[in-house]
Amino acid sequence: MPRSLYDTAHGTLFGIALNYQGLLAQRLPEFNAAPYKEPPVKPVLFIKTPNTRNQHDGTVERPTGERLQPGPALAVVIGKRASRVSEAQALEYVAGYTIANEFSLPEDSYYRPAVKAKCRDGFCALGPVLVPTQDIPNPQTLTLKLLVNGEVVQENTTANQVRGVAKLIAELSEFMTLDVGDVLITGTPEGRVDVQPGDRVDVEITGLGRLTNHIVSEQEPRP
Amino acid sequence: MPRSLYDTAHGTLFGIALNYQGLLAQRLPEFNAAPYKEPPVKPVLFIKTPNTRNQHDGTVERPTGERLQPGPALAVVIGKRASRVSEAQALEYVAGYTIANEFSLPEDSYYRPAVKAKCRDGFCALGPVLVPTQDIPNPQTLTLKLLVNGEVVQENTTANQVRGVAKLIAELSEFMTLDVGDVLITGTPEGRVDVQPGDRVDVEITGLGRLTNHIVSEQEPRP
């Protein structure tokens, strides 16, 4: 019997920033300037907190006075506790794959706190289903598309990832234990776009189907 | 019957950076330089992932070749779902208080990824007990002490927090829902010290008791 996505992917949602070659290339001038002087040498991680969890067909609120950007990404669900695993064995620790739409406010600098930009309620849709690893023999050959109101506005391939799935699992599990149900959101390619209330947003990834969300205005403060 | 800390504080662990006046003052020259030009205007948040959870009397591994620093902090456990609550009402959403020791590798820059510095296994001890709010009528008058092998090496007071507990809850719940069991780690004061394998580390906070941890060498890779 297939496992449900929501039963399986119950753990921590780890985001990986700057994981597409094109995006990294765009930012190189800024990294080579002060104070960094060089691009990051290790994966830059962030967390999507549990309040960000959302699903296929769910609504996403655009905060009043802010810009909202979808983030199409391949999501990897961990199936076996992983501590210091090698890149060669890493894919054995994967339960399956699904689509993530990792919503964000645009981030201009470190001092636009990432948590505030990335952890609004409903800002991480996952779905529609968990696809087992045997159906995705090579996760580095998948096409990602972002569609807004049916029109393709972003398209890329996981072949362009700076670090592929196996390398990410190896590098992360070197310093922290990945647990069953944890989810790696393996990065959004360059070319993020703004979306508006009323827009329908779809992410399609080869073999994983289509994840749909609906953008709405920020709701009135709850009492 | 008193609720157990570990039954109650089961949610997301939110860390707040730069929340002591002395620490912020130390960093001002760096914030006023490029690329930031000004100090952060909103709380700078980070997440301690579930693999960091640790407890009273637990061991903490110093990663090989790295410096390890304890982080004494007042921890606030949320008792009622909080979305856009006012500062005046914020303390009504608190279940109680406990001590956090928020361990970290020293962070020199943004490109020393925060997750890697702060989210190693066992890097967030909480305890020893949950103290209900009625026993801590004013959380902004508590003395924090860090002791290494019985000697006080850091001492400060929550009166020096940039944002007190009520203000933090109000500012955070403005953009994300805080859930029952979430924990706010309200910041470590200036003066972090290095600790070594063999050290005993205690954090004491007025009215909350003493949280003890033992530093050990990094263990061999698990098979």
XYZ file of C-alpha atoms in Angstrom:
446
model
C 0.000 0.000 0.000
C 1.498 3.398 -0.884
C 2.433 5.518 2.066
C 0.723 8.863 2.285
C 2.902 11.905 1.841
C 1.568 13.548 4.961
C 2.124 10.470 7.112
C 5.679 10.169 5.864
C 6.998 13.730 5.548
C 6.308 14.774 9.139
C 9.776 15.938 10.128
C 11.876 19.060 9.848
C 11.711 20.950 6.554
C 15.259 21.916 5.526
C 15.685 24.437 2.743
C 18.881 24.703 0.720
C 19.699 28.142 -0.666
C 21.770 28.910 -3.780
C 21.669 25.348 -5.092
C 21.348 26.098 -8.811
C 24.376 26.995 -10.926
C 22.599 29.878 -12.630
C 21.539 31.424 -9.341
C 25.006 31.108 -7.859
C 26.518 32.704 -10.976
C 24.139 35.671 -10.679
C 25.218 36.304 -7.105
C 28.967 35.853 -7.583
C 29.833 39.566 -7.815
C 28.146 40.167 -4.475
C 29.881 37.226 -2.799
C 33.273 38.291 -4.068
C 32.826 41.749 -2.504
C 33.207 42.580 1.204
C 32.440 41.208 3.694
C 32.317 37.678 2.256
C 35.169 37.769 -0.304
C 34.216 34.316 -1.617
C 31.116 32.284 -2.383
C 29.822 29.946 0.331
C 31.800 26.704 0.455
C 29.148 24.681 2.216
C 25.391 24.334 1.656
C 23.530 27.388 2.975
C 20.586 26.002 4.905
C 17.410 27.455 6.225
C 14.401 25.991 7.976
C 10.749 26.114 7.028
C 8.975 25.931 10.382
C 5.903 23.687 10.911
C 3.509 26.655 10.603
C 4.593 26.971 6.952
C 3.204 23.551 5.994
C 0.683 23.666 3.202
C -0.605 21.204 0.626
C -1.840 20.633 -2.886
C -4.701 23.009 -3.679
C -4.060 25.069 -0.540
C -4.231 28.864 -0.460
C -1.196 31.054 0.225
C -1.655 34.551 1.606
C 0.330 37.410 0.154
C 1.179 39.586 3.162
C -0.160 43.100 2.815
C 2.417 45.493 1.417
C 4.897 42.727 0.568
C 5.996 40.899 -2.575
C 5.379 37.154 -2.672
C 7.490 34.744 -4.729
C 6.913 31.020 -5.318
C 9.882 28.664 -5.161
C 9.625 25.519 -7.265
C 11.812 22.769 -5.799
C 12.395 19.055 -5.706
C 11.677 17.747 -2.195
C 13.376 14.648 -0.810
C 11.773 12.736 2.062
C 14.177 10.873 4.346
C 13.202 7.247 4.986
C 15.950 6.052 7.305
C 17.872 7.841 10.039
C 21.013 9.245 8.437
C 24.179 10.165 10.308
C 27.456 10.590 8.408
C 26.448 8.632 5.360
C 28.585 8.587 2.248
C 27.469 10.140 -1.006
C 27.562 6.664 -2.571
C 25.060 5.292 -0.074
C 22.995 8.414 0.458
C 20.079 7.579 -1.835
C 19.388 4.450 0.222
C 18.212 6.840 2.941
C 15.500 8.371 0.755
C 11.848 7.292 1.176
C 10.740 9.162 -1.914
C 10.303 12.447 -3.701
C 7.634 15.064 -3.964
C 7.208 18.650 -5.142
C 7.738 21.682 -2.910
C 6.590 25.197 -3.515
C 8.780 27.117 -1.112
C 7.194 30.581 -0.922
C 9.234 33.533 0.222
C 9.307 37.282 0.445
C 12.226 38.580 -1.636
C 15.379 38.695 0.441
C 17.729 41.555 -0.150
C 20.218 40.983 2.596
C 21.117 39.115 5.673
C 19.330 41.723 7.733
C 16.056 40.960 6.137
C 15.708 38.077 8.548
C 15.278 34.826 6.663
C 12.790 33.423 9.134
C 10.529 36.402 8.617
C 10.770 36.086 4.827
C 10.403 32.332 4.678
C 8.329 31.204 7.642
C 4.951 32.839 7.245
C 1.983 30.552 7.791
C 1.383 28.358 4.738
C 4.654 29.256 2.955
C 5.700 25.661 2.218
C 3.375 23.573 0.075
C 4.293 19.902 -0.426
C 2.593 17.399 -2.689
C 0.550 16.130 -4.337
C 1.954 12.664 -3.543
C 5.051 10.840 -2.371
C 6.721 9.089 -5.293
C 8.911 6.165 -4.194
C 12.588 6.144 -5.100
C 12.293 3.203 -7.502
C 10.166 5.423 -9.755
C 12.867 8.140 -9.842
C 16.095 6.255 -10.513
C 18.087 9.446 -11.116
C 16.940 12.591 -9.309
C 19.434 14.744 -11.234
C 17.594 14.583 -14.571
C 14.225 16.111 -13.682
C 12.671 19.140 -15.341
C 11.066 21.698 -12.997
C 8.481 24.162 -14.253
C 6.670 26.956 -12.516
C 3.389 28.015 -14.121
C 1.416 31.109 -13.189
C -2.151 31.005 -14.469
C -1.139 28.213 -16.843
C 1.872 29.983 -18.342
C 5.395 28.650 -17.821
C 7.436 31.391 -16.114
C 10.373 29.387 -14.761
C 11.938 26.231 -16.163
C 15.100 24.445 -15.200
C 16.511 20.990 -14.537
C 17.948 19.316 -11.473
C 20.998 18.595 -13.640
C 21.916 22.214 -12.835
C 21.959 21.724 -9.080
C 25.180 22.788 -7.385
C 24.829 19.807 -5.069
C 22.696 16.856 -6.071
C 20.481 14.921 -3.686
C 23.129 12.377 -2.704
C 25.773 15.019 -2.017
C 23.336 17.091 0.049
C 22.457 14.103 2.235
C 26.135 13.295 2.709
C 27.137 16.880 3.592
C 24.195 17.506 5.919
C 24.363 14.180 7.718
C 28.028 14.858 8.415
C 27.118 17.421 11.072
C 23.553 16.540 12.002
C 21.386 13.466 12.091
C 18.621 13.477 9.511
C 15.591 11.697 10.873
C 12.842 9.653 9.248
C 10.318 12.077 7.806
C 12.700 15.018 7.436
C 12.378 16.802 4.123
C 15.160 18.389 2.070
C 13.919 21.160 -0.203
C 16.744 21.043 -2.682
C 16.631 24.608 -3.931
C 14.819 26.946 -6.266
C 16.449 27.962 -9.547
C 17.132 31.542 -10.606
C 14.319 33.667 -11.996
C 11.878 33.937 -9.115
C 8.746 35.877 -10.053
C 6.175 37.830 -8.080
C 2.641 36.495 -7.811
C -0.577 38.315 -6.947
C -3.827 37.507 -5.191
C -6.036 35.618 -7.611
C -3.129 33.843 -9.292
C -3.035 30.103 -9.643
C 0.468 28.700 -9.231
C 1.539 25.221 -10.376
C 4.835 23.444 -10.027
C 5.475 20.478 -12.299
C 8.416 18.118 -11.955
C 9.101 15.126 -14.209
C 7.512 12.032 -12.687
C 6.138 13.835 -9.634
C 2.984 15.385 -11.060
C 1.758 18.880 -10.434
C 1.398 20.836 -7.198
C -1.213 23.606 -7.325
C -1.703 26.554 -4.981
C -3.925 29.600 -4.998
C -2.715 33.057 -4.000
C -5.060 35.137 -1.870
C -4.900 38.468 -0.072
C -3.837 38.516 3.515
C -6.800 37.652 5.659
C -8.009 39.875 8.464
C -6.254 39.355 11.774
C -7.766 36.401 13.547
C -9.448 37.365 16.819
C -0.286 17.923 38.735
C 2.657 19.795 37.222
C 3.153 19.302 33.520
C 6.441 17.816 32.487
C 8.771 20.044 30.527
C 9.284 17.448 27.848
C 5.570 16.824 27.379
C 4.943 20.542 27.060
C 7.875 21.955 25.093
C 7.519 19.679 22.071
C 7.289 22.310 19.347
C 9.653 24.384 17.255
C 12.692 25.847 19.019
C 13.089 29.477 17.936
C 16.336 31.230 18.763
C 16.603 35.014 18.925
C 19.987 36.476 18.062
C 21.418 39.777 19.303
C 18.845 40.224 22.051
C 21.087 41.706 24.726
C 22.001 45.405 24.776
C 25.669 44.728 25.444
C 25.954 42.288 22.560
C 24.224 44.642 20.162
C 26.514 47.500 21.238
C 29.594 45.346 20.558
C 28.428 44.637 17.039
C 27.314 48.138 16.103
C 30.480 49.110 14.170
C 30.073 46.039 11.961
C 26.380 46.711 11.326
C 27.020 50.312 10.427
C 29.531 49.233 7.744
C 28.682 47.841 4.300
C 26.645 45.953 3.320
C 24.138 46.438 6.152
C 24.557 50.156 6.951
C 22.287 49.866 9.997
C 21.573 47.465 12.820
C 18.713 44.980 12.314
C 15.325 46.584 12.945
C 13.470 43.340 13.613
C 14.317 40.296 15.727
C 16.917 38.118 14.001
C 15.644 34.579 14.333
C 17.166 31.184 13.895
C 15.891 27.675 14.430
C 17.282 24.921 16.603
C 16.190 21.756 14.790
C 14.763 18.728 16.660
C 18.080 16.856 16.468
C 19.573 19.546 18.750
C 17.292 18.679 21.674
C 19.127 17.777 24.816
C 18.327 17.781 28.509
C 19.531 18.332 32.028
C 22.636 16.256 32.704
C 23.025 15.390 28.996
C 26.374 15.292 27.237
C 27.305 17.713 24.442
C 29.940 16.763 21.901
C 32.570 19.279 20.888
C 33.053 18.654 17.160
C 36.634 17.730 16.312
C 38.677 20.743 15.255
C 35.979 23.246 16.193
C 35.364 25.659 19.070
C 32.247 25.050 21.171
C 30.437 27.810 23.062
C 27.535 27.479 25.513
C 24.669 29.959 25.288
C 22.811 30.622 28.529
C 19.270 31.800 27.791
C 15.801 32.174 29.234
C 13.410 29.841 27.381
C 9.705 30.601 27.080
C 7.241 27.786 26.380
C 4.090 28.781 24.496
C 0.872 27.515 26.096
C -1.803 28.827 23.735
C -1.779 29.254 19.970
C -0.669 32.841 19.301
C -1.379 34.762 16.130
C -1.026 38.545 16.087
C -1.275 39.038 19.788
C -0.575 42.392 21.395
C 2.375 43.001 23.660
C -0.072 43.741 26.484
C -1.700 40.316 26.185
C 1.341 38.325 25.135
C 2.240 36.832 28.513
C -1.179 35.153 28.639
C 0.121 32.882 25.872
C 3.012 31.575 27.948
C 2.789 28.127 29.598
C 5.945 28.646 31.591
C 9.672 29.193 31.627
C 12.744 27.050 31.691
C 16.486 27.329 31.083
C 18.129 26.823 27.696
C 21.760 26.191 26.982
C 21.948 27.023 23.302
C 25.305 25.643 22.170
C 26.951 26.984 19.049
C 30.145 27.054 17.080
C 31.428 30.653 16.919
C 29.915 32.436 13.944
C 32.133 34.845 12.133
C 29.961 35.734 9.208
C 26.800 35.065 7.349
C 28.653 32.548 5.190
C 29.457 30.386 8.108
C 26.023 28.856 7.732
C 24.026 29.330 10.902
C 22.387 25.932 10.656
C 25.757 24.240 10.591
C 26.964 26.240 13.593
C 23.813 25.896 15.649
C 22.117 22.629 14.686
C 24.519 19.877 15.597
C 23.009 16.936 17.459
C 22.474 17.798 21.126
C 23.182 21.533 20.778
C 20.051 22.710 22.632
C 19.652 21.615 26.230
C 16.402 22.565 27.979
C 15.507 22.071 31.615
C 15.554 21.007 34.314
C 11.831 21.790 34.793
C 8.994 23.903 33.458
C 8.229 26.704 35.905
C 4.670 28.036 35.534
C 4.117 31.704 34.777
C 2.592 32.480 38.158
C 5.966 31.741 39.743
C 7.739 34.225 37.441
C 5.569 37.349 37.565
C 8.131 39.476 35.705
C 10.461 37.687 33.270
C 12.526 40.868 32.779
C 14.174 40.807 36.197
C 15.983 37.465 36.143
C 19.701 36.943 36.657
C 21.405 34.499 34.247
C 24.720 32.886 35.123
C 26.915 30.532 33.175
C 29.298 28.442 35.246
C 32.131 26.343 33.874
C 33.442 23.799 36.372
C 31.681 25.735 39.122
C 33.113 29.152 38.261
C 30.869 31.975 37.051
C 32.092 33.046 33.595
C 29.066 34.940 32.275
C 26.476 36.893 34.241
C 23.743 39.176 33.043
C 20.084 40.010 33.587
C 17.006 39.780 31.403
C 16.516 43.470 32.204
C 19.158 44.013 29.494
C 17.186 42.263 26.766
C 16.654 44.335 23.632
C 13.175 42.845 23.361
C 11.505 41.374 26.410
C 9.377 38.239 26.344
C 6.090 40.046 25.689
C 7.496 42.102 22.848
C 9.091 39.048 21.213
C 5.791 37.159 21.275
C 3.987 40.167 19.799
C 6.543 40.712 17.008
C 6.875 37.044 16.078
C 3.169 36.258 16.160
C 2.588 39.173 13.820
C 4.004 37.180 10.896
C 3.702 33.582 12.041
C 1.498 31.542 14.285
C 3.212 30.331 17.426
C 1.826 26.964 18.430
C 1.362 25.252 21.778
C 4.703 23.765 22.762
C 6.853 26.130 20.713
C 9.855 27.458 22.614
C 11.407 30.922 22.351
C 15.063 30.966 23.324
C 15.282 34.620 24.184
C 18.951 35.218 23.531
C 22.402 34.776 24.989
C 24.228 37.786 26.415
C 27.649 38.991 25.288
C 30.762 37.236 26.499
C 30.441 33.721 25.105
C 33.287 31.459 26.196
C 34.827 28.306 24.772
C 34.421 25.032 26.620
C 36.452 21.835 26.387
C 35.824 18.113 26.703
C 35.667 17.254 30.391
C 34.079 20.570 31.360
C 30.882 20.713 33.353
C 28.645 23.578 32.281
C 25.776 24.960 34.380
C 23.270 27.654 33.612
C 21.405 29.222 36.518
C 18.473 31.588 36.191
C 16.583 33.152 39.077
C 13.636 30.961 39.992
C 14.318 28.361 37.320
C 17.025 26.303 38.964
C 20.160 25.022 37.321
C 20.661 23.226 34.017
C 23.787 21.054 33.874
C 25.553 19.601 30.836
C 28.795 17.727 30.311
C 31.149 18.411 27.420
C 32.692 15.402 25.715
C 34.859 14.786 22.667
C 33.188 14.039 19.406
C 32.284 10.384 19.315
C 33.410 8.059 16.561
C 31.182 8.026 13.509
C 28.262 5.766 14.083
C 28.220 2.772 11.734
